[in-house]
Amino acid sequence: MPLDPYTVREDFPILKRVINGKSLVYFNNAATTQKPIQVVEAIKDYYYNYNSDVLRSVNTLSSQATDLYMKARRKIAGFIGAGEDEVIFTRNTTEGLNMVAEALSGRIRIGSVVVTSIMEHHSNLLPWRRIVARKGGRLTIVGMNRDFTIDMDMVEKSLEEGCEILTTLHISNVLGTVNPVRELSKLAHKHGCLFILDAAQSVPHMPFNVKEVDPDATAFSGHKMLGPTGIGVLYVKRNILEEVEPFLLGGGMVKTVTLETQVYEDIPFRFEAGTPNIEGVIGLAAAVDYLHKIGLENIAEHESKLVKHLLEGLDRSIVEIYGPGEADKYAGLLSFNVKGVHPHDVAQFLDADGIMIRSGALCAEPLVNALGASAVARVSFYLYNTLEEVDRFNESLKKIRLLV
Amino acid sequence: MGWRIKVEPRDLRDLLKRFKNPANYGVIENADIVLEETDYSCGDKLRMFFKLEGKRIMDVKFTSEACLFCNASASLLADLVKGKTVEEALNVKEEDLLRLFNTDSKSPRYRCIVLPLRVLKKAFQGL
Ligand SMILES: Cc1ncc(COP(=O)(O)O)c(C=O)c1O
């Protein structure tokens, strides 16, 4: 059954807000998404009825909290087709990517090559740049094809020259284009290279299974998929997790400690030192339930309808659209500029009509500069957005002609 | 919840008309101080040039890759401090600039508006 955004909206109280005299249109979902009642209630229920430490104490409350926590972990792992011991909880995608880069730094030696792309969010560029600088390795940055996806020929060429790690994003948070991740992982593995994937913009918006995509590690954020802030997921293949050093040492990650030595816990707990973000995990599991109920296929389909509608309504005589320009080439987001008006001023103009968008370099400055801009305006959709809202956006943007 | 600021498209248009080619935009070739700052959150990039005679500010200009509000604020700030002493310039407050835009620190444009003042204060630090 196709998704009915009007029914969905009933679960999101914030969407009833009036801002600047207009009902709120939230088109900044690539930055963070709104939270349904179900997620907020799950967190509330946890604090009202089960709050305790987990995995430590022998008492009823702690056992019940632990049970909730472990069920939530299983659910979240299952959501991406991972084993529950292959999922590490982080704060967000950024922390996940930094953790993998550090964990894999042992593989980088003098002359080692890490391959990434010009499309990356800063969080998948800076950690790798630091590691290769520290270890005397080299970072190769591949460009884009004419369809604004990663240049596969250049990837292949770089891999043939020898490389330890290939890392890219799945869906560009600037362009909305989708990289061919299955081919990328096959190619990487063919050349004996690890494939790391930034899935921040894909896991929330389309069916995603680590068994199919086959990355060696992938990271995403709970807050971009209806979950709370402060909880993210890092998936790492079991065999890699078994071999790398834990990041933080302390409570919760050891089996035994003597004055001389210690034995670390099994994976994944070895990588989760200290009291975890229990409410975050429980909230994210509720978000996963919600997304399951609606269906990721349905969400993807709904968003492409919105993008198509948006593209049809944009006045190309004043708007420059980035990326391929054809609706079916975009996931649920799109960046643009209004000729002669700075994107912040475009954002402010839309804000006066109650429409929230993002403007700036979108934490992907090299890409935005490669597009010939220093900043862009971005619209990004989710399951609760409607065609009517897109109409309101297009109407509002038309008035911007007054400015140019 | 009553956010005070509300910039109407009409206000934006007036602002654009007035600041499309803002006064004081440009380079001072023999400037005594040149300082560039980028606001990490919005990406506005602003470079300011100061010509001094002793402690007196003789001229101020700026170049930028920035939005209307940042440009307008830099232009107004330059007018405000020209002819003043460094000490007087350091006494300009964020509120003084925000007031010119009829807004306050809750404005979505707060960072854009105060960026020029941050550059100025950094430029005059320790003078
Ligand atoms: C592609 C991509 N990677 C990484 C991130 C970083 O996510 P977070 O800020 O949740 O760490 C984002 C979102 O901002 C993103 O869009």
Coordinates of C-alpha atoms and ligand atoms in Angstrom, one line a residue:
Chain A
M1 CA 0.0 0.0 0.0
P2 CA 1.5 3.4 -0.9
L3 CA 2.3 5.6 2.0
D4 CA -0.2 8.2 3.1
P5 CA 1.7 11.2 4.5
Y6 CA -1.4 12.7 6.0
T7 CA -1.9 9.7 8.2
V8 CA 1.8 9.6 9.1
R9 CA 1.7 13.3 10.0
E10 CA -0.7 12.6 12.8
D11 CA 2.2 10.9 14.7
F12 CA 4.4 14.0 14.5
P13 CA 3.1 16.8 16.8
I14 CA 5.8 19.3 15.7
L15 CA 4.3 19.4 12.2
K16 CA 1.3 21.2 13.6
R17 CA 3.4 24.1 14.6
V18 CA 2.8 27.5 13.1
I19 CA 6.0 29.5 12.2
N20 CA 5.9 33.1 11.1
G21 CA 2.2 32.8 10.7
K22 CA 2.3 29.8 8.4
S23 CA 2.1 26.1 9.1
L24 CA 5.5 24.5 9.3
V25 CA 7.0 22.9 6.3
Y26 CA 10.0 20.9 7.3
F27 CA 12.3 20.3 4.4
N28 CA 15.6 19.8 6.3
N29 CA 15.4 16.1 6.8
A30 CA 18.9 15.3 5.6
A31 CA 20.2 17.3 8.5
T32 CA 17.9 15.7 11.1
T33 CA 14.4 14.3 11.1
Q34 CA 11.4 14.9 13.3
K35 CA 10.4 12.3 15.9
P36 CA 7.0 10.5 16.0
I37 CA 5.0 10.1 19.2
Q38 CA 6.0 6.4 19.3
V39 CA 9.7 7.2 19.7
V40 CA 9.1 9.8 22.4
E41 CA 6.7 7.5 24.2
A42 CA 9.2 4.6 24.1
I43 CA 11.8 6.8 25.8
K44 CA 9.3 8.0 28.3
D45 CA 8.2 4.5 29.1
Y46 CA 11.8 3.5 29.7
Y47 CA 12.4 6.3 32.1
Y48 CA 9.0 6.0 33.9
N49 CA 9.2 2.2 34.3
Y50 CA 12.6 0.6 33.6
N51 CA 15.4 3.1 34.2
S52 CA 18.5 1.3 35.5
D53 CA 22.0 0.3 34.6
V54 CA 22.3 -2.5 32.1
L55 CA 24.4 -5.6 31.7
R56 CA 25.8 -5.2 35.3
S57 CA 23.6 -5.5 38.3
V58 CA 21.8 -8.5 39.7
N59 CA 18.4 -7.0 40.4
T60 CA 15.0 -7.1 38.8
L61 CA 15.0 -3.5 37.4
S62 CA 18.4 -4.0 35.8
S63 CA 17.4 -7.3 34.3
Q64 CA 14.3 -5.8 32.8
A65 CA 16.3 -2.8 31.4
T66 CA 18.9 -5.1 30.1
D67 CA 16.2 -7.2 28.4
L68 CA 14.8 -4.1 26.7
Y69 CA 18.3 -2.9 25.7
M70 CA 19.3 -6.3 24.2
K71 CA 16.0 -6.6 22.3
A72 CA 16.5 -3.1 20.9
R73 CA 20.0 -4.0 19.8
R74 CA 18.8 -7.1 18.0
K75 CA 16.1 -5.1 16.3
I76 CA 18.5 -2.4 15.1
A77 CA 21.0 -5.0 13.9
G78 CA 18.2 -6.9 12.1
F79 CA 17.1 -3.6 10.4
I80 CA 20.3 -3.7 8.3
G81 CA 20.7 -7.4 8.2
A82 CA 23.6 -7.5 10.6
G83 CA 24.5 -9.9 13.3
E84 CA 23.8 -8.4 16.8
D85 CA 27.5 -8.7 17.6
E86 CA 28.5 -6.7 14.6
V87 CA 26.7 -3.5 15.6
I88 CA 28.5 -0.9 17.8
F89 CA 26.5 2.0 19.2
T90 CA 28.1 5.4 18.7
R91 CA 26.9 8.9 19.0
N92 CA 26.4 9.5 15.3
T93 CA 27.8 8.8 11.8
T94 CA 30.8 11.1 12.4
E95 CA 31.9 9.2 15.5
G96 CA 31.4 5.9 13.6
L97 CA 33.6 6.9 10.7
N98 CA 36.3 8.3 13.0
M99 CA 36.2 5.0 14.9
V100 CA 36.7 2.9 11.8
A101 CA 39.5 5.1 10.6
E102 CA 41.3 4.8 13.9
A103 CA 40.6 1.1 14.2
L104 CA 42.0 0.4 10.7
S105 CA 45.0 2.7 11.1
G106 CA 47.0 -0.5 11.8
R107 CA 46.6 -1.4 8.1
I108 CA 48.1 1.9 6.9
R109 CA 51.9 2.0 6.5
I110 CA 54.3 4.2 4.6
G111 CA 53.1 4.4 1.0
S112 CA 49.7 2.7 1.7
V113 CA 46.8 4.2 -0.2
V114 CA 43.3 5.1 1.0
V115 CA 40.8 5.9 -1.8
T116 CA 37.9 8.3 -1.2
S117 CA 35.8 10.6 -3.4
I118 CA 35.2 14.3 -3.9
M119 CA 31.6 13.7 -2.9
E120 CA 32.3 13.1 0.8
H121 CA 30.9 14.7 3.8
H122 CA 33.7 16.2 5.9
S123 CA 33.3 13.3 8.3
N124 CA 34.4 10.8 5.7
L125 CA 37.4 12.9 4.5
L126 CA 39.1 14.4 7.5
P127 CA 39.6 11.2 9.6
W128 CA 41.2 9.4 6.7
R129 CA 43.4 12.4 5.8
R130 CA 44.7 12.5 9.4
I131 CA 45.4 8.8 9.5
V132 CA 47.3 8.7 6.2
A133 CA 49.3 11.8 7.2
R134 CA 50.2 10.2 10.6
K135 CA 51.2 6.9 9.0
G136 CA 53.0 8.2 5.9
G137 CA 50.3 6.9 3.6
R138 CA 48.5 8.6 0.7
L139 CA 44.9 9.7 0.1
T140 CA 43.5 9.4 -3.4
I141 CA 40.4 11.4 -4.1
V142 CA 38.4 10.2 -7.1
G143 CA 36.1 12.5 -9.0
M144 CA 32.6 12.2 -10.4
N145 CA 31.0 11.0 -13.6
R146 CA 28.9 13.3 -15.7
D147 CA 25.8 11.8 -13.9
F148 CA 27.2 13.1 -10.6
T149 CA 28.0 9.6 -9.2
I150 CA 31.5 8.4 -8.3
D151 CA 33.8 7.9 -11.2
M152 CA 34.1 4.1 -11.4
D153 CA 36.9 4.1 -13.9
M154 CA 39.0 6.2 -11.7
V155 CA 38.1 4.0 -8.7
E156 CA 39.2 0.9 -10.6
K157 CA 42.4 2.5 -11.7
S158 CA 43.3 3.5 -8.2
L159 CA 42.5 0.0 -6.9
E160 CA 44.6 -1.6 -9.5
E161 CA 47.5 0.5 -8.4
G162 CA 47.1 -1.0 -4.9
C163 CA 45.0 0.3 -2.1
E164 CA 44.1 -0.7 1.5
I165 CA 40.8 1.0 2.0
L166 CA 38.1 2.3 -0.3
T167 CA 35.6 4.6 1.4
T168 CA 32.7 6.5 0.0
L169 CA 29.2 7.7 0.8
H170 CA 26.1 5.9 -0.5
I171 CA 23.8 8.9 -1.1
S172 CA 25.3 12.3 -1.5
N173 CA 23.9 14.8 1.1
V174 CA 24.5 17.6 -1.4
L175 CA 23.6 16.0 -4.8
G176 CA 21.1 13.4 -3.8
T177 CA 22.7 11.0 -6.2
V178 CA 23.1 7.3 -5.3
N179 CA 26.5 5.6 -5.7
P180 CA 26.6 2.0 -7.1
V181 CA 27.6 0.5 -3.8
R182 CA 27.4 -3.2 -4.8
E183 CA 29.8 -2.6 -7.6
L184 CA 32.1 -0.6 -5.4
S185 CA 32.3 -3.3 -2.7
K186 CA 32.8 -6.1 -5.4
L187 CA 35.5 -4.0 -7.0
A188 CA 37.2 -3.3 -3.6
H189 CA 37.1 -6.9 -2.6
K190 CA 38.4 -8.1 -5.9
H191 CA 41.5 -6.0 -5.3
G192 CA 41.9 -7.2 -1.7
C193 CA 40.8 -3.8 -0.3
L194 CA 38.4 -3.0 2.4
F195 CA 35.2 -1.1 1.6
I196 CA 33.9 1.4 4.1
L197 CA 30.5 3.0 3.5
D198 CA 29.0 6.2 4.9
A199 CA 25.3 5.3 4.9
A200 CA 24.0 8.4 6.7
Q201 CA 21.7 9.4 3.9
S202 CA 20.7 5.9 2.7
V203 CA 19.8 3.7 5.6
P204 CA 16.9 6.1 6.7
H205 CA 15.5 6.3 3.2
M206 CA 15.7 3.0 1.3
P207 CA 15.9 -0.7 2.0
F208 CA 19.5 -1.5 3.0
N209 CA 21.1 -4.8 3.9
V210 CA 24.7 -5.3 4.7
K211 CA 24.6 -8.8 3.3
E212 CA 23.7 -7.4 -0.1
V213 CA 25.8 -4.3 -0.1
D214 CA 28.6 -6.1 1.6
P215 CA 30.6 -3.2 3.1
D216 CA 33.3 -4.1 5.6
A217 CA 32.0 -1.3 7.8
T218 CA 29.2 1.2 7.6
A219 CA 28.0 4.0 9.7
F220 CA 24.7 5.9 10.1
S221 CA 22.9 8.2 12.6
G222 CA 19.7 7.6 14.5
H223 CA 18.6 11.2 14.5
K224 CA 18.3 11.1 10.6
M225 CA 15.8 8.2 10.8
L226 CA 13.2 9.4 13.3
G227 CA 15.3 8.4 16.3
P228 CA 16.8 10.5 19.1
T229 CA 20.0 12.5 18.8
G230 CA 23.1 11.1 20.4
I231 CA 22.7 7.5 19.1
G232 CA 24.4 6.2 16.0
V233 CA 25.3 2.8 14.6
L234 CA 28.6 1.5 13.4
Y235 CA 28.5 -1.9 11.7
V236 CA 31.8 -3.7 11.3
K237 CA 32.2 -7.3 9.9
R238 CA 32.8 -9.8 12.7
N239 CA 36.3 -10.9 11.6
I240 CA 37.5 -7.3 11.5
L241 CA 36.0 -6.5 14.9
E242 CA 37.8 -9.5 16.3
E243 CA 41.2 -8.3 15.2
V244 CA 41.1 -4.5 16.0
E245 CA 41.9 -2.8 19.3
P246 CA 39.1 -1.4 21.4
F247 CA 38.9 2.4 21.4
L248 CA 38.0 3.2 25.0
L249 CA 39.0 1.2 28.0
G250 CA 37.2 0.9 31.3
G251 CA 34.0 -0.5 32.7
G252 CA 31.7 -2.8 30.7
M253 CA 34.3 -3.8 28.2
V254 CA 36.4 -6.3 30.2
K255 CA 35.7 -9.8 31.6
T256 CA 38.4 -9.8 34.3
V257 CA 40.9 -7.3 35.6
T258 CA 43.8 -8.1 37.9
L259 CA 46.5 -5.7 39.1
E260 CA 48.7 -6.9 36.3
T261 CA 46.4 -7.5 33.3
Q262 CA 42.9 -7.8 31.9
V263 CA 40.8 -9.9 29.5
Y264 CA 38.5 -7.9 27.2
E265 CA 34.9 -8.7 26.7
D266 CA 33.6 -10.3 23.6
I267 CA 32.5 -8.2 20.6
P268 CA 30.6 -5.9 20.4
F269 CA 30.7 -5.0 24.1
R270 CA 34.5 -4.7 23.9
F271 CA 33.9 -1.5 21.9
E272 CA 31.2 0.0 24.1
A273 CA 33.0 1.0 27.3
G274 CA 31.1 2.8 30.0
T275 CA 27.4 3.1 30.6
P276 CA 25.7 3.2 27.2
N277 CA 23.1 5.5 25.8
I278 CA 20.2 3.3 26.8
E279 CA 17.4 5.7 26.1
G280 CA 19.0 6.3 22.7
V281 CA 19.1 2.6 21.8
I282 CA 15.5 2.1 23.0
G283 CA 14.3 5.2 21.1
L284 CA 16.1 4.1 17.9
A285 CA 14.5 0.7 18.1
A286 CA 11.1 2.4 18.3
A287 CA 12.1 4.4 15.2
V288 CA 13.1 1.2 13.4
D289 CA 9.7 -0.3 14.3
Y290 CA 8.0 2.7 12.8
L291 CA 10.0 2.6 9.6
H292 CA 9.3 -1.1 9.3
K293 CA 5.6 -0.5 9.7
I294 CA 5.6 2.1 6.9
G295 CA 8.1 0.2 4.7
L296 CA 11.4 1.5 3.3
E297 CA 10.3 0.8 -0.2
N298 CA 7.3 2.9 0.3
I299 CA 9.3 5.7 1.8
A300 CA 11.8 5.7 -1.2
E301 CA 8.9 5.7 -3.6
H302 CA 7.1 8.6 -1.8
E303 CA 10.3 10.7 -1.8
S304 CA 10.8 10.2 -5.5
K305 CA 7.3 11.4 -6.1
L306 CA 8.1 14.5 -4.2
V307 CA 11.4 15.1 -6.0
K308 CA 9.6 14.8 -9.4
H309 CA 7.0 17.3 -8.3
L310 CA 9.6 19.7 -7.1
L311 CA 11.6 19.5 -10.3
E312 CA 8.5 20.1 -12.4
G313 CA 7.7 23.2 -10.4
L314 CA 11.1 24.8 -10.2
D315 CA 11.5 27.9 -12.5
R316 CA 14.7 27.1 -14.3
S317 CA 15.1 30.6 -15.6
I318 CA 16.0 31.8 -12.1
V319 CA 17.0 28.5 -10.4
E320 CA 20.2 26.6 -11.0
I321 CA 19.8 22.9 -10.1
Y322 CA 22.8 20.8 -9.1
G323 CA 23.1 17.2 -10.0
P324 CA 21.8 15.3 -13.0
G325 CA 18.5 17.3 -13.3
E326 CA 16.3 14.2 -14.0
A327 CA 13.9 13.2 -11.3
D328 CA 14.7 9.5 -11.3
K329 CA 18.4 10.1 -10.6
Y330 CA 17.8 11.7 -7.2
A331 CA 17.0 10.1 -3.9
G332 CA 14.9 12.4 -1.7
L333 CA 17.0 15.5 -1.7
L334 CA 18.1 18.3 -4.1
S335 CA 20.3 21.3 -4.0
F336 CA 20.0 24.5 -6.0
N337 CA 20.8 28.2 -6.1
V338 CA 18.7 31.1 -7.1
K339 CA 20.8 33.2 -9.5
G340 CA 22.0 36.4 -7.9
V341 CA 20.8 35.6 -4.4
H342 CA 22.9 34.0 -1.7
P343 CA 21.4 30.7 -0.5
H344 CA 21.2 32.0 3.1
D345 CA 19.0 34.8 1.8
V346 CA 16.9 32.2 -0.1
A347 CA 16.5 30.2 3.1
Q348 CA 15.5 33.3 5.0
F349 CA 13.0 34.2 2.3
L350 CA 11.4 30.7 2.5
D351 CA 11.5 30.9 6.3
A352 CA 9.2 33.9 6.2
D353 CA 6.7 31.5 4.6
G354 CA 7.2 28.8 7.3
I355 CA 9.4 26.7 5.1
M356 CA 12.6 25.3 6.7
I357 CA 15.5 24.4 4.4
R358 CA 19.3 24.2 4.8
S359 CA 21.8 26.4 3.1
G360 CA 25.6 26.6 3.2
A361 CA 28.4 24.3 2.2
L362 CA 26.5 21.4 3.8
C363 CA 29.7 20.0 5.5
A364 CA 31.0 19.0 2.0
E365 CA 33.0 22.1 1.0
P366 CA 35.2 20.4 -1.6
L367 CA 32.1 19.1 -3.5
V368 CA 30.2 22.3 -3.3
N369 CA 33.3 24.2 -4.6
A370 CA 33.6 21.6 -7.4
L371 CA 30.0 22.5 -8.4
G372 CA 31.3 26.1 -8.8
A373 CA 29.6 27.4 -5.7
S374 CA 30.6 28.4 -2.2
A375 CA 27.2 27.6 -0.8
V376 CA 23.9 26.0 -1.9
A377 CA 20.3 25.7 -0.8
R378 CA 19.0 22.2 -0.1
V379 CA 15.6 20.7 0.1
S380 CA 15.4 17.2 1.7
F381 CA 12.3 15.1 2.1
Y382 CA 11.0 12.4 4.4
L383 CA 7.9 10.3 4.8
Y384 CA 5.7 13.0 6.3
N385 CA 6.2 15.6 3.5
T386 CA 3.4 16.1 1.0
L387 CA 2.9 17.2 -2.6
E388 CA 1.0 20.2 -1.2
E389 CA 4.1 21.3 0.8
V390 CA 6.1 21.1 -2.4
D391 CA 3.6 23.3 -4.1
R392 CA 3.9 25.8 -1.2
F393 CA 7.7 25.7 -1.6
N394 CA 7.5 26.3 -5.4
E395 CA 5.0 29.1 -4.9
S396 CA 7.2 30.7 -2.3
L397 CA 10.3 30.4 -4.4
K398 CA 8.5 32.0 -7.4
K399 CA 8.0 35.2 -5.3
I400 CA 11.8 35.4 -5.0
R401 CA 11.7 36.8 -8.5
L402 CA 11.0 40.1 -6.6
L403 CA 14.5 39.9 -5.4
V404 CA 16.4 39.2 -8.6
Chain B
M1 CA 6.3 30.6 21.2
G2 CA 7.0 34.1 20.0
W3 CA 10.1 34.5 18.0
R4 CA 10.5 38.2 17.6
I5 CA 12.2 38.3 14.3
K6 CA 10.3 38.0 11.2
V7 CA 11.8 39.3 8.0
E8 CA 9.2 39.8 5.3
P9 CA 10.2 39.3 1.7
R10 CA 9.6 43.0 1.3
D11 CA 12.3 43.8 3.9
L12 CA 14.7 41.5 2.1
R13 CA 14.0 43.3 -1.1
D14 CA 14.8 46.6 0.5
L15 CA 17.9 45.2 2.0
L16 CA 19.0 43.8 -1.4
K17 CA 18.4 47.0 -3.2
R18 CA 20.4 48.9 -0.6
F19 CA 23.2 46.4 -0.3
K20 CA 23.5 44.7 -3.7
N21 CA 26.6 46.8 -4.3
P22 CA 27.4 47.7 -0.7
A23 CA 29.3 50.8 0.3
N24 CA 32.9 50.1 1.6
Y25 CA 33.1 46.9 -0.5
G26 CA 36.7 46.6 -1.9
V27 CA 40.3 46.3 -1.1
I28 CA 42.6 48.8 0.7
E29 CA 46.0 48.2 -1.0
N30 CA 48.2 49.6 1.7
A31 CA 46.1 48.4 4.7
D32 CA 47.7 48.2 8.1
I33 CA 45.6 45.2 9.1
V34 CA 44.0 42.5 6.9
L35 CA 42.0 39.7 8.5
E36 CA 39.8 37.0 7.1
E37 CA 37.4 34.8 8.9
T38 CA 35.0 32.1 7.9
D39 CA 32.0 31.3 10.0
Y40 CA 32.0 27.5 10.5
S41 CA 28.3 27.2 10.7
C42 CA 27.2 29.2 7.7
G43 CA 30.2 29.3 5.5
D44 CA 30.2 33.1 5.2
K45 CA 33.7 34.2 4.3
L46 CA 34.7 37.8 5.1
R47 CA 37.9 39.7 4.7
M48 CA 38.3 43.1 6.3
F49 CA 41.0 45.8 5.6
F50 CA 41.9 48.5 8.1
K51 CA 43.9 51.7 7.5
L52 CA 45.1 53.3 10.7
E53 CA 46.9 56.5 11.7
G54 CA 48.1 55.9 15.2
K55 CA 45.0 54.7 17.0
R56 CA 42.6 56.3 14.7
I57 CA 40.8 54.3 12.0
M58 CA 41.1 56.2 8.7
D59 CA 39.5 53.7 6.4
V60 CA 37.7 50.3 6.4
K61 CA 36.8 48.1 3.5
F62 CA 35.8 44.5 3.0
T63 CA 35.5 41.7 0.5
S64 CA 33.4 38.6 0.9
E65 CA 31.8 35.5 -0.2
A66 CA 28.8 36.0 2.0
C67 CA 25.1 36.5 2.2
L68 CA 23.2 39.8 2.1
F69 CA 23.1 40.2 5.9
C70 CA 26.8 39.7 6.4
N71 CA 27.6 42.1 3.6
A72 CA 25.1 44.7 4.9
S73 CA 26.4 44.3 8.4
A74 CA 30.1 44.7 7.3
S75 CA 29.2 47.8 5.2
L76 CA 27.3 49.4 8.1
L77 CA 30.0 48.6 10.6
A78 CA 32.7 50.1 8.4
D79 CA 30.7 53.4 8.3
L80 CA 30.2 53.2 12.0
V81 CA 33.9 52.9 13.0
K82 CA 35.5 55.1 10.3
G83 CA 37.1 58.1 12.0
K84 CA 36.8 56.6 15.5
T85 CA 39.6 55.3 17.6
V86 CA 40.5 51.6 18.0
E87 CA 39.2 51.8 21.6
E88 CA 35.9 53.3 20.5
A89 CA 35.5 50.6 17.8
L90 CA 36.2 47.9 20.4
N91 CA 33.3 49.2 22.3
V92 CA 30.8 48.4 19.6
K93 CA 28.5 45.7 20.8
E94 CA 26.7 42.9 18.9
E95 CA 23.5 44.4 20.0
D96 CA 24.4 47.6 18.2
L97 CA 24.6 45.7 14.9
L98 CA 21.6 43.5 15.6
R99 CA 19.5 46.6 16.3
L100 CA 20.3 48.0 12.9
F101 CA 18.5 44.9 11.5
N102 CA 15.7 45.2 14.0
T103 CA 16.5 41.9 15.5
D104 CA 18.3 40.1 18.3
S105 CA 20.5 37.1 19.0
K106 CA 17.7 34.7 18.4
S107 CA 17.6 35.6 14.7
P108 CA 18.5 32.8 12.3
R109 CA 20.9 35.4 10.8
Y110 CA 22.6 36.2 14.1
R111 CA 25.9 34.7 13.0
C112 CA 25.9 36.4 9.7
I113 CA 25.2 39.8 11.2
V114 CA 27.9 39.6 14.0
L115 CA 30.7 38.1 11.8
P116 CA 32.0 41.5 10.8
L117 CA 32.3 42.6 14.4
R118 CA 34.1 39.4 15.3
V119 CA 36.6 40.1 12.5
L120 CA 37.1 43.7 13.7
K121 CA 37.6 42.7 17.4
K122 CA 40.1 40.1 16.4
A123 CA 41.9 42.6 14.1
F124 CA 42.2 45.1 16.9
Q125 CA 43.1 42.6 19.7
G126 CA 46.2 43.8 21.6
L127 CA 46.4 47.1 19.8
Ligands
LIG1 C1 26.6 11.8 4.0 C2 26.7 12.2 5.4 N1 27.7 11.7 6.2 C3 27.8 12.0 7.5 C4 27.0 12.9 8.1 C5 27.2 13.2 9.6 O1 26.2 12.8 10.4 P1 26.2 13.2 11.9 O2 26.2 14.7 12.0 O3 24.9 12.6 12.4 O4 27.4 12.6 12.5 C6 25.9 13.4 7.4 C7 24.9 14.3 8.0 O5 25.2 15.4 8.4 C8 25.8 13.1 6.0 O6 24.8 13.6 5.3

